Coordinates of C-alpha atoms and ligand atoms in Angstrom, one line a residue:
M28 CA -20.8 -22.7 0.6
S29 CA -20.7 -26.3 1.4
T30 CA -20.9 -29.2 -1.0
E31 CA -21.5 -32.7 -0.7
P32 CA -22.3 -35.8 -2.7
R33 CA -25.7 -36.2 -2.8
Y34 CA -27.2 -39.3 -4.1
I35 CA -31.1 -40.2 -4.7
T36 CA -32.3 -43.2 -6.2
T37 CA -36.2 -44.1 -7.2
P38 CA -36.7 -47.8 -7.9
I39 CA -36.0 -49.4 -11.0
Y40 CA -39.6 -50.0 -12.7
Y41 CA -40.8 -53.2 -14.4
V42 CA -40.8 -53.1 -18.1
N43 CA -43.5 -55.7 -18.1
D44 CA -46.3 -52.5 -17.5
R45 CA -46.7 -48.7 -18.9
P46 CA -45.5 -46.0 -16.8
H47 CA -48.5 -44.3 -14.9
I48 CA -48.9 -42.4 -12.1
G49 CA -46.8 -44.1 -9.2
H50 CA -43.6 -44.5 -11.0
I51 CA -44.3 -40.7 -12.1
Y52 CA -45.1 -39.9 -8.8
T53 CA -41.8 -41.3 -6.9
T54 CA -39.8 -39.9 -10.1
T55 CA -41.4 -36.5 -9.6
I56 CA -40.4 -36.1 -5.8
C57 CA -36.9 -37.3 -6.3
D58 CA -37.0 -34.8 -8.7
I59 CA -38.0 -31.9 -6.8
W60 CA -35.9 -33.1 -4.1
A61 CA -32.7 -33.3 -6.5
K62 CA -33.4 -30.0 -7.9
F63 CA -33.8 -28.2 -4.6
Q64 CA -30.2 -29.7 -3.6
R65 CA -28.6 -28.5 -6.5
L66 CA -30.0 -25.3 -6.0
T67 CA -28.8 -25.2 -3.0
G68 CA -25.2 -26.0 -4.7
Q69 CA -24.5 -29.8 -3.5
D70 CA -23.2 -32.1 -6.0
V71 CA -26.2 -34.2 -7.0
F72 CA -26.8 -37.6 -8.7
F73 CA -30.4 -38.8 -9.1
L74 CA -30.7 -42.6 -10.5
T75 CA -33.9 -44.0 -12.3
G76 CA -34.1 -46.5 -14.8
T77 CA -35.6 -49.9 -15.4
D78 CA -35.7 -52.9 -14.2
E79 CA -35.9 -56.0 -17.0
H80 CA -34.7 -59.3 -16.0
G81 CA -37.1 -62.0 -14.8
V82 CA -40.3 -64.2 -14.9
K83 CA -42.5 -61.8 -15.6
V84 CA -41.0 -59.9 -18.3
E85 CA -40.2 -63.6 -20.0
Q86 CA -43.6 -64.2 -20.0
S87 CA -44.9 -60.9 -21.1
A88 CA -42.6 -61.0 -24.1
A89 CA -43.3 -64.2 -25.2
E90 CA -47.8 -63.5 -25.0
R91 CA -46.5 -60.6 -27.3
G92 CA -44.4 -63.0 -29.4
V93 CA -41.4 -60.6 -28.8
S94 CA -37.8 -61.1 -27.1
P95 CA -37.4 -60.1 -23.7
Q96 CA -34.7 -58.1 -25.0
A97 CA -37.1 -56.7 -27.6
L98 CA -40.1 -56.1 -25.1
A99 CA -37.3 -54.6 -22.6
D100 CA -35.9 -52.0 -25.4
E101 CA -39.4 -51.2 -26.1
V102 CA -40.5 -50.1 -22.5
S103 CA -37.3 -48.8 -21.3
K104 CA -37.6 -46.3 -24.1
V105 CA -41.4 -45.4 -23.2
F106 CA -39.9 -44.9 -19.5
H107 CA -37.5 -42.9 -20.6
G108 CA -39.6 -40.7 -23.0
A109 CA -41.7 -40.0 -20.1
L110 CA -38.7 -38.6 -17.9
K111 CA -38.0 -35.9 -21.0
E112 CA -42.0 -35.5 -21.3
F113 CA -42.1 -34.5 -17.5
D114 CA -38.7 -32.9 -17.2
L115 CA -37.2 -35.1 -14.9
S116 CA -33.6 -34.2 -14.3
N117 CA -32.0 -37.8 -13.2
D118 CA -28.6 -37.7 -13.9
A119 CA -28.5 -41.7 -15.1
F120 CA -30.8 -44.1 -16.3
I121 CA -29.5 -47.4 -15.5
R122 CA -30.9 -50.8 -17.1
T123 CA -30.2 -54.1 -16.0
T124 CA -29.8 -55.1 -19.3
D125 CA -26.8 -53.0 -19.3
P126 CA -23.6 -54.8 -19.6
Q127 CA -22.1 -52.7 -16.9
H128 CA -24.8 -53.9 -14.8
E129 CA -24.3 -57.1 -15.7
T130 CA -20.8 -58.0 -15.1
Q131 CA -20.9 -56.2 -11.8
V132 CA -23.6 -58.0 -10.3
Q133 CA -21.9 -61.3 -11.0
Q134 CA -18.6 -59.3 -9.2
F135 CA -20.8 -58.9 -6.1
V136 CA -22.0 -62.3 -6.0
K137 CA -18.6 -63.9 -6.4
R138 CA -18.1 -61.9 -3.6
L139 CA -20.7 -63.3 -1.9
M140 CA -20.1 -66.7 -2.7
D141 CA -16.4 -66.3 -1.5
S142 CA -17.4 -64.8 1.6
G143 CA -19.4 -67.7 2.2
D144 CA -22.9 -65.2 1.9
V145 CA -23.8 -67.5 -0.7
Y146 CA -24.1 -71.3 -0.7
L147 CA -26.1 -74.1 -2.6
G148 CA -29.0 -75.4 -0.4
T149 CA -32.6 -76.5 -0.5
F150 CA -35.5 -74.1 0.6
E151 CA -39.2 -74.7 0.4
G152 CA -41.8 -72.4 1.8
W153 CA -45.1 -70.0 0.4
Y154 CA -44.6 -68.2 -3.1
D155 CA -45.9 -65.5 -4.9
A156 CA -46.1 -66.4 -8.2
G157 CA -46.9 -62.8 -9.6
Q158 CA -44.8 -61.1 -7.0
E159 CA -42.0 -63.6 -7.3
E160 CA -41.9 -63.7 -3.5
Y161 CA -41.6 -65.7 -0.8
Y162 CA -43.9 -65.2 2.5
T163 CA -42.9 -66.2 5.5
E164 CA -45.5 -69.3 7.4
T165 CA -46.9 -66.5 9.7
K166 CA -47.4 -63.6 6.8
A167 CA -48.5 -66.4 4.9
R168 CA -51.3 -67.6 7.2
E169 CA -52.7 -63.9 7.8
A170 CA -52.9 -63.2 4.0
N171 CA -55.1 -67.0 4.0
Y172 CA -52.4 -68.3 1.5
I173 CA -54.0 -65.8 -1.1
S174 CA -51.7 -63.2 -2.4
P175 CA -52.9 -59.5 -1.5
I176 CA -51.4 -58.0 -4.4
S177 CA -53.0 -60.6 -7.5
G178 CA -55.4 -61.9 -5.4
K179 CA -54.2 -65.7 -6.5
P180 CA -53.6 -68.6 -3.9
L181 CA -49.6 -68.3 -2.8
E182 CA -47.5 -71.8 -4.0
R183 CA -45.9 -74.3 -1.9
A184 CA -42.6 -74.8 -3.6
E185 CA -39.1 -76.0 -2.8
E186 CA -35.7 -75.3 -4.5
Q187 CA -32.4 -76.3 -4.8
N188 CA -30.9 -73.3 -5.5
Y189 CA -28.1 -70.8 -4.1
Y190 CA -29.2 -68.9 -1.2
F191 CA -28.5 -65.5 0.7
R192 CA -27.5 -66.8 4.5
L193 CA -30.2 -63.6 5.6
S194 CA -30.7 -65.1 8.9
A195 CA -27.0 -65.0 9.6
Y196 CA -27.7 -61.0 9.9
Q197 CA -30.6 -60.7 11.9
S198 CA -28.7 -59.1 15.1
R199 CA -26.7 -57.1 13.0
L200 CA -30.0 -56.0 11.5
E201 CA -31.9 -55.5 15.0
Q202 CA -28.6 -53.6 16.3
L203 CA -28.7 -51.3 12.8
F204 CA -32.5 -50.6 13.3
E205 CA -31.6 -49.4 17.0
D206 CA -28.8 -47.5 16.2
R207 CA -29.9 -45.6 13.3
P208 CA -33.6 -44.8 13.8
D209 CA -34.0 -42.3 10.8
L210 CA -32.4 -45.4 8.2
V211 CA -36.3 -46.4 7.6
R212 CA -38.4 -44.0 7.4
P213 CA -41.4 -43.1 7.9
E214 CA -42.0 -44.5 11.5
A215 CA -44.8 -46.6 10.9
R216 CA -42.8 -48.4 8.3
R217 CA -40.3 -48.9 10.4
N218 CA -42.1 -50.4 13.0
E219 CA -43.6 -52.8 10.5
V220 CA -39.8 -54.0 9.6
L221 CA -39.2 -54.5 13.3
G222 CA -42.3 -56.4 13.8
R223 CA -41.3 -58.8 10.9
L224 CA -38.0 -58.8 11.9
R225 CA -38.9 -60.4 15.0
E226 CA -40.3 -63.3 13.5
G227 CA -37.1 -64.4 12.2
L228 CA -35.3 -64.3 9.1
Q229 CA -34.7 -67.3 6.6
D230 CA -32.2 -67.1 4.0
V231 CA -33.3 -66.1 0.6
P232 CA -32.7 -67.3 -2.7
V233 CA -30.7 -65.6 -5.3
S234 CA -30.4 -67.6 -7.7
R235 CA -33.6 -69.6 -10.2
T236 CA -33.4 -72.2 -12.6
N237 CA -37.2 -72.0 -13.9
F238 CA -36.5 -69.6 -15.9
T239 CA -33.4 -68.1 -18.2
W240 CA -34.1 -64.2 -19.0
G241 CA -31.5 -62.8 -16.5
I242 CA -27.9 -62.8 -15.1
H243 CA -26.4 -66.1 -14.8
M244 CA -24.8 -67.2 -11.8
P245 CA -21.1 -67.1 -11.7
D246 CA -19.4 -70.3 -12.7
A247 CA -23.2 -72.1 -12.4
P248 CA -25.1 -70.5 -15.7
E249 CA -27.7 -73.1 -15.3
H250 CA -28.9 -70.6 -12.5
V251 CA -30.1 -67.2 -13.3
I252 CA -30.0 -64.7 -10.4
Y253 CA -33.1 -63.8 -8.8
V254 CA -34.6 -61.0 -10.2
W255 CA -34.8 -58.6 -7.1
I256 CA -31.0 -59.2 -6.5
D257 CA -30.0 -58.2 -9.6
A258 CA -32.3 -55.3 -9.2
L259 CA -31.5 -54.0 -6.0
F260 CA -27.6 -54.2 -7.1
N261 CA -28.4 -51.0 -9.2
Y262 CA -28.0 -48.7 -7.1
I263 CA -24.6 -49.4 -6.7
T264 CA -23.5 -50.9 -10.2
A265 CA -24.6 -47.5 -11.8
L266 CA -21.6 -45.7 -9.7
G267 CA -19.4 -48.6 -10.6
L268 CA -18.8 -49.7 -7.3
G269 CA -18.5 -53.6 -8.6
D270 CA -15.8 -52.5 -11.3
P271 CA -13.2 -49.9 -10.0
S272 CA -11.8 -49.8 -12.9
S273 CA -14.6 -48.5 -14.9
D274 CA -15.7 -44.6 -15.9
W275 CA -18.4 -45.1 -13.8
Y276 CA -16.5 -45.8 -11.0
A277 CA -14.2 -42.9 -11.7
E278 CA -17.0 -40.4 -12.1
R279 CA -19.7 -41.9 -9.8
H280 CA -18.6 -43.6 -6.8
R281 CA -18.3 -40.3 -4.5
Y282 CA -22.0 -40.7 -4.4
W283 CA -22.6 -43.9 -2.2
P284 CA -23.8 -44.0 0.4
A285 CA -27.1 -42.8 -1.0
S286 CA -28.5 -40.1 0.6
M287 CA -31.8 -41.0 -0.2
Q288 CA -33.3 -44.4 -1.6
I289 CA -37.2 -43.7 -2.1
I290 CA -39.8 -46.5 -2.7
G291 CA -43.3 -47.6 -2.5
K292 CA -44.3 -49.5 0.3
E293 CA -45.1 -52.7 -1.1
I294 CA -41.1 -53.2 -1.8
L295 CA -40.3 -51.9 1.7
W296 CA -38.9 -55.7 2.5
F297 CA -36.4 -55.8 0.1
H298 CA -35.3 -52.3 0.8
A299 CA -35.2 -52.3 4.6
V300 CA -33.6 -55.8 5.0
I301 CA -32.3 -57.5 2.2
W302 CA -30.7 -54.7 0.7
P303 CA -28.5 -53.5 4.1
A304 CA -27.8 -57.4 4.8
L305 CA -26.1 -57.5 1.3
L306 CA -24.3 -54.3 1.4
M307 CA -23.3 -55.6 5.3
A308 CA -22.0 -58.8 4.3
L309 CA -20.0 -56.8 1.2
E310 CA -19.0 -54.8 3.6
L311 CA -20.4 -51.4 2.1
P312 CA -21.4 -48.6 3.6
L313 CA -25.4 -48.2 4.4
P314 CA -27.6 -45.8 2.6
H315 CA -28.6 -43.0 5.1
C316 CA -32.2 -43.3 4.5
I317 CA -34.4 -45.5 3.0
Y318 CA -38.4 -43.8 2.6
A319 CA -41.2 -45.7 2.0
H320 CA -44.2 -43.6 0.6
S321 CA -47.3 -45.1 0.4
F322 CA -49.8 -45.2 -2.9
W323 CA -52.1 -43.1 -4.7
I324 CA -55.3 -44.4 -5.5
S325 CA -57.7 -42.8 -7.6
E326 CA -61.2 -41.2 -7.0
G327 CA -61.6 -43.2 -3.6
K328 CA -60.7 -46.4 -5.4
K329 CA -57.5 -48.9 -6.0
M330 CA -56.3 -47.9 -9.4
S331 CA -57.7 -50.5 -12.2
K332 CA -57.8 -50.0 -16.0
S333 CA -61.6 -52.1 -16.1
M334 CA -62.5 -49.7 -13.2
G335 CA -62.2 -46.8 -15.5
N336 CA -59.9 -44.5 -12.7
F337 CA -56.8 -45.8 -14.0
I338 CA -54.0 -43.3 -14.3
D339 CA -51.8 -43.5 -17.1
L340 CA -49.4 -41.2 -18.8
E341 CA -52.3 -40.1 -21.7
T342 CA -54.6 -39.2 -18.6
L343 CA -51.4 -37.4 -16.9
Q344 CA -50.9 -35.5 -19.9
Q345 CA -54.2 -34.1 -20.0
Y346 CA -53.5 -32.4 -16.5
V347 CA -50.7 -31.2 -18.4
D348 CA -52.6 -29.8 -20.6
T349 CA -55.2 -28.1 -18.5
Y350 CA -52.9 -27.2 -15.4
S351 CA -49.2 -27.1 -16.4
R352 CA -46.5 -29.5 -15.3
D353 CA -46.0 -27.3 -12.7
G354 CA -49.3 -27.4 -11.3
L355 CA -49.0 -31.5 -11.6
R356 CA -45.9 -31.5 -9.8
F357 CA -47.4 -29.2 -7.0
Y358 CA -50.4 -31.5 -6.9
L359 CA -48.1 -34.6 -6.4
A360 CA -45.8 -33.2 -4.2
T361 CA -48.5 -31.7 -1.4
Q362 CA -50.8 -34.0 -1.6
G363 CA -49.4 -36.9 -2.3
P364 CA -48.9 -40.2 -0.3
L365 CA -45.6 -39.2 1.5
G366 CA -46.9 -40.5 4.8
A367 CA -47.8 -43.7 5.9
T368 CA -51.2 -43.7 4.4
D369 CA -52.7 -43.7 1.1
A370 CA -53.5 -40.5 -0.8
D371 CA -56.8 -39.9 -3.1
F372 CA -56.3 -38.7 -6.4
S373 CA -59.3 -36.7 -7.3
R374 CA -60.1 -34.4 -10.3
S375 CA -62.1 -32.0 -8.1
Q376 CA -59.3 -31.9 -5.4
F377 CA -56.5 -31.4 -7.9
H378 CA -58.6 -28.3 -9.3
D379 CA -59.0 -27.2 -6.2
V380 CA -55.0 -26.9 -4.7
Y381 CA -54.3 -25.7 -8.2
T382 CA -56.7 -22.7 -7.7
T383 CA -56.3 -21.8 -4.2
E384 CA -52.5 -22.1 -3.8
L385 CA -51.6 -21.6 -7.1
V386 CA -54.3 -19.2 -9.1
N387 CA -55.8 -17.5 -5.7
T388 CA -52.3 -17.4 -4.0
L389 CA -48.9 -17.8 -5.4
G390 CA -50.1 -16.1 -9.1
N391 CA -52.7 -13.7 -7.7
C392 CA -49.9 -12.3 -5.2
A393 CA -47.4 -12.2 -8.0
S394 CA -49.8 -10.2 -10.3
R395 CA -51.3 -7.9 -7.6
T396 CA -47.9 -7.1 -6.5
S397 CA -46.5 -6.3 -10.0
A398 CA -49.6 -4.6 -11.4
M399 CA -49.6 -2.1 -8.2
I400 CA -45.6 -1.3 -9.2
G401 CA -46.7 -0.6 -12.8
K402 CA -49.4 1.6 -11.9
Y403 CA -47.9 3.5 -8.7
C404 CA -44.0 2.9 -9.1
G405 CA -43.8 3.5 -13.2
G406 CA -43.1 -0.3 -13.6
Q407 CA -39.6 0.0 -11.3
C408 CA -38.8 -1.9 -8.3
P409 CA -39.6 0.9 -5.8
T410 CA -36.7 1.4 -2.7
D411 CA -37.3 0.4 0.9
T412 CA -36.5 3.9 2.8
G413 CA -37.8 2.1 5.7
A414 CA -41.0 3.9 6.5
C415 CA -44.0 1.8 6.3
A416 CA -47.7 1.5 7.7
G417 CA -48.9 -1.0 9.8
G418 CA -47.5 -4.9 9.8
G419 CA -44.8 -4.7 12.4
I420 CA -43.8 -7.7 10.8
E421 CA -39.9 -8.0 10.5
W422 CA -39.8 -9.2 6.8
D423 CA -35.7 -10.1 6.5
S424 CA -36.0 -12.4 9.4
F425 CA -39.3 -14.1 8.8
T426 CA -38.5 -14.6 5.1
Q427 CA -34.8 -16.2 6.9
T428 CA -36.8 -18.2 9.6
Q429 CA -39.1 -19.8 6.4
M430 CA -36.0 -20.5 4.2
E431 CA -34.5 -22.2 7.2
T432 CA -37.6 -24.1 7.7
A433 CA -38.0 -25.3 4.2
I434 CA -34.5 -26.4 3.5
A435 CA -34.4 -28.4 6.9
A436 CA -37.8 -29.9 5.6
M437 CA -36.9 -30.7 2.4
N438 CA -33.4 -32.2 3.8
R439 CA -35.8 -35.0 5.8
F440 CA -37.5 -34.9 2.6
D441 CA -40.7 -32.9 4.2
L442 CA -41.8 -31.6 0.6
P443 CA -44.8 -30.6 1.8
G444 CA -43.2 -29.0 4.9
S445 CA -40.6 -27.3 2.8
I446 CA -43.5 -25.8 0.4
S447 CA -45.6 -24.9 2.9
A448 CA -42.8 -22.8 4.3
A449 CA -42.5 -21.2 1.0
M450 CA -46.5 -20.8 0.7
A451 CA -46.5 -19.0 4.3
I452 CA -44.4 -16.2 3.1
V453 CA -46.9 -15.7 0.3
R454 CA -49.8 -15.4 2.5
Q455 CA -47.9 -13.1 4.5
V456 CA -47.9 -10.9 1.5
D457 CA -51.2 -11.0 0.9
A458 CA -52.6 -10.7 4.3
F459 CA -49.8 -7.5 4.3
I460 CA -51.2 -6.0 0.8
N461 CA -54.7 -6.1 2.9
E462 CA -53.8 -4.7 6.1
T463 CA -51.7 -1.9 4.6
A464 CA -53.9 -1.2 1.7
P465 CA -51.5 0.7 -0.7
F466 CA -53.8 1.0 -3.3
K467 CA -55.6 3.4 -0.8
L468 CA -52.4 5.1 -0.1
A469 CA -51.8 5.8 -3.2
K470 CA -54.7 8.1 -3.7
D471 CA -53.0 10.6 -1.7
P472 CA -49.6 11.5 -3.7
A473 CA -48.0 12.3 0.0
N474 CA -47.9 8.9 0.3
A475 CA -45.8 7.6 -2.5
E476 CA -43.0 6.8 -0.6
Q477 CA -45.1 4.3 2.0
V478 CA -46.5 2.6 -0.7
G479 CA -43.2 2.0 -2.6
N480 CA -41.8 0.6 0.6
I481 CA -45.0 -1.7 0.8
L482 CA -44.4 -2.7 -2.5
Y483 CA -41.1 -3.4 -2.0
R484 CA -41.2 -5.8 0.8
C485 CA -44.3 -7.3 -1.2
A486 CA -42.0 -7.9 -4.0
E487 CA -38.9 -8.9 -2.7
S488 CA -40.7 -11.4 -0.3
I489 CA -42.2 -13.0 -3.1
R490 CA -39.1 -12.9 -5.4
I491 CA -37.7 -15.1 -1.9
A492 CA -40.8 -17.5 -1.8
A493 CA -39.9 -18.1 -5.9
C494 CA -36.7 -19.2 -4.9
L495 CA -37.5 -21.6 -2.5
L496 CA -40.6 -23.1 -4.9
E497 CA -38.2 -23.2 -7.9
A498 CA -37.3 -26.6 -7.5
T499 CA -41.2 -27.6 -7.4
L500 CA -42.0 -24.8 -9.7
P501 CA -39.1 -24.7 -12.3
E502 CA -41.0 -23.3 -15.4
H503 CA -43.2 -20.8 -13.5
V504 CA -40.6 -19.0 -11.5
A505 CA -38.3 -19.0 -14.5
E506 CA -41.3 -17.0 -15.9
L507 CA -41.5 -14.8 -12.8
R508 CA -37.6 -14.6 -13.4
T509 CA -38.0 -13.2 -16.6
A510 CA -40.9 -11.0 -15.9
W511 CA -39.5 -9.5 -13.3
N512 CA -35.6 -9.2 -14.3
L513 CA -34.5 -11.4 -11.6
G514 CA -31.6 -13.1 -13.4
A515 CA -30.9 -17.0 -13.5
A516 CA -31.2 -19.4 -10.5
T517 CA -28.3 -19.7 -9.1
N518 CA -26.8 -23.0 -6.7
D519 CA -26.3 -20.8 -3.8
L520 CA -30.4 -20.5 -2.5
T521 CA -29.3 -19.6 0.5
S522 CA -27.7 -16.3 -0.6
Q523 CA -30.3 -15.5 -3.2
C524 CA -33.2 -15.3 -0.5
A525 CA -30.8 -12.9 1.7
W526 CA -33.0 -9.8 2.0
G527 CA -32.3 -6.9 -0.3
Q528 CA -31.6 -8.6 -3.6
L529 CA -34.3 -7.5 -5.8
K530 CA -32.5 -4.0 -6.9
P531 CA -34.0 -0.5 -6.6
G532 CA -34.7 0.7 -10.2
T533 CA -35.3 -3.2 -11.7
D534 CA -38.0 -3.2 -14.8
I535 CA -40.7 -5.2 -12.8
N536 CA -43.4 -6.0 -15.1
K537 CA -46.9 -7.6 -15.0
V538 CA -47.1 -11.5 -14.5
A539 CA -50.3 -13.5 -14.5
L540 CA -48.3 -16.7 -13.4
F541 CA -51.4 -19.4 -13.3
P542 CA -54.5 -19.3 -15.5
R543 CA -57.6 -19.8 -13.5
V544 CA -58.9 -22.9 -15.3
D545 CA -62.6 -23.9 -15.5
E546 CA -63.9 -26.6 -13.2
A547 CA -65.5 -28.6 -16.2
S548 CA -62.3 -28.4 -18.8
Ligands
LIG621 N1 -38.8 -53.3 -10.2 C1 -39.1 -53.2 -8.9 C2 -38.8 -52.2 -8.5 C3 -37.0 -53.2 -8.2 S1 -36.0 -51.8 -7.4 C4 -34.4 -52.5 -7.0 C5 -40.7 -53.0 -9.1 N2 -41.3 -52.4 -10.0 S2 -42.5 -51.3 -10.4 O1 -42.3 -51.0 -11.6 O2 -43.5 -52.1 -9.9 O3 -42.5 -50.0 -9.8 C6 -42.8 -50.1 -8.2 C7 -42.8 -48.9 -7.6 O4 -43.3 -47.8 -8.9 C8 -43.2 -48.5 -6.5 O5 -42.5 -48.9 -5.7 C9 -43.3 -46.7 -6.3 O6 -42.2 -46.3 -6.2 C10 -44.1 -46.6 -7.5 N3 -45.4 -46.8 -7.8 C11 -46.5 -48.2 -8.5 N4 -47.8 -48.0 -7.8 C12 -47.9 -46.7 -7.4 C13 -49.0 -45.9 -6.5 N5 -50.5 -46.4 -6.9 N6 -48.9 -44.8 -5.6 C14 -47.4 -44.5 -5.7 N7 -46.4 -45.4 -6.3 C15 -46.4 -46.3 -6.7 O7 -41.4 -52.8 -8.1

């Protein structure tokens, strides 16, 4: 079993907003990946956190009459609490107000000043004040000089500031995207980046003087480091890369470069262009993959508080109360906007997916199998002696293939693909039960051996499917483990999925994993 450091990150979330489905989604899909990798024995580090500096936080705090630090403390705690509530297994939670982060950011910026990658200069351009982002002339024109995010006009702005010499990285970035077609995914997002790159790169500001809530430039404290530069560095400050004498470095530096940096599509440019260029300038290795998912909309429309379709933590909690935490994880992972198109979070679709996949397929199959073992085999796992009616299927090689597919899909962050490979095992079991009809065979005691053989295959296949689904449905798989006496999960998924681990004679208790839910609830 090989153990490799694997590092996965979410964006760090702004503290001027409360957590909602978008944040929970990104963190949940990272959590599923992290749990899955841990189950395969990898040495995983999963990072999330909060982005606490900048004009927006300063303004929100002023509006509420509190200090920016007080606002950051309060909201960061809410994000932190949400992680616990949704059982998300991050290994660390970085805050950009952590002193360890702040001093390392200054170190990195100092290094960039020394190398000439950061210089003092003047800049003029179209500025989206809400997003704190400059637009190229073409992009500004395409947007009709209006922010597509806030709907407010872009402003013409000029600044005397420190700049990062992004333009110097144009050809190296072009070469990079050519050499590493899988760096930015999915493909549609990569093409978007390439298109914009062709327009040519401008240098980007790394400091501002129009606000004070942030990290000060080394040697020029009237300049505050631009929130995006500050924030991007979180991925490496959390590993202590800017301070080799720190504990963070000692414990975590092995995780760089990141395996997966998961973001939403709206922050692609920062992550796919500015971030790699900063890393190149610091002579640090680049992440293996930057994956930009699309957005959830809600009941067919963009989520908005005034439209009443906003999915906040309380709404998500209601889904959890009705359909369980695993039900929510399954829905997010299988129906979410992982590809290049947005996904619709709809109450009726949620209900249908839960009912079809979890109640009628996984839950029903496990309950049918355990009920029959209870009835025909005295509640104990039968022995498979080989003779079996119907179903020419080679279960050992079939489950092995599904396992390989599930692992390979998860490694490329294809969560729906991985889950569907596991669910295919369950469907096959269902079809096998229908085809061989052990409940009919059992009427004649002469068929006892065959019935046992069939039910062994069913139970063993469900066990393997459950192991593959454990990262997505941890609570329910734990329930199955207890009911079927399967022992605790190990970190060796491949051997756990080997055919024949289920020992004849084991007590197999009846399970009802996913209760049916009334649509109206
Ligand atoms: N602080 C920056 C990121 C800095 S990373 C160095 C930021 N924060 S945010 O609070 O606005 O969070 C944005 C992220 O939340 C998105 O990139 C995405 O991961 C998630 N989502 C927010 N709304 C979303 C949807 N409606 N749908 C899916 N995910 C979205 O940007």
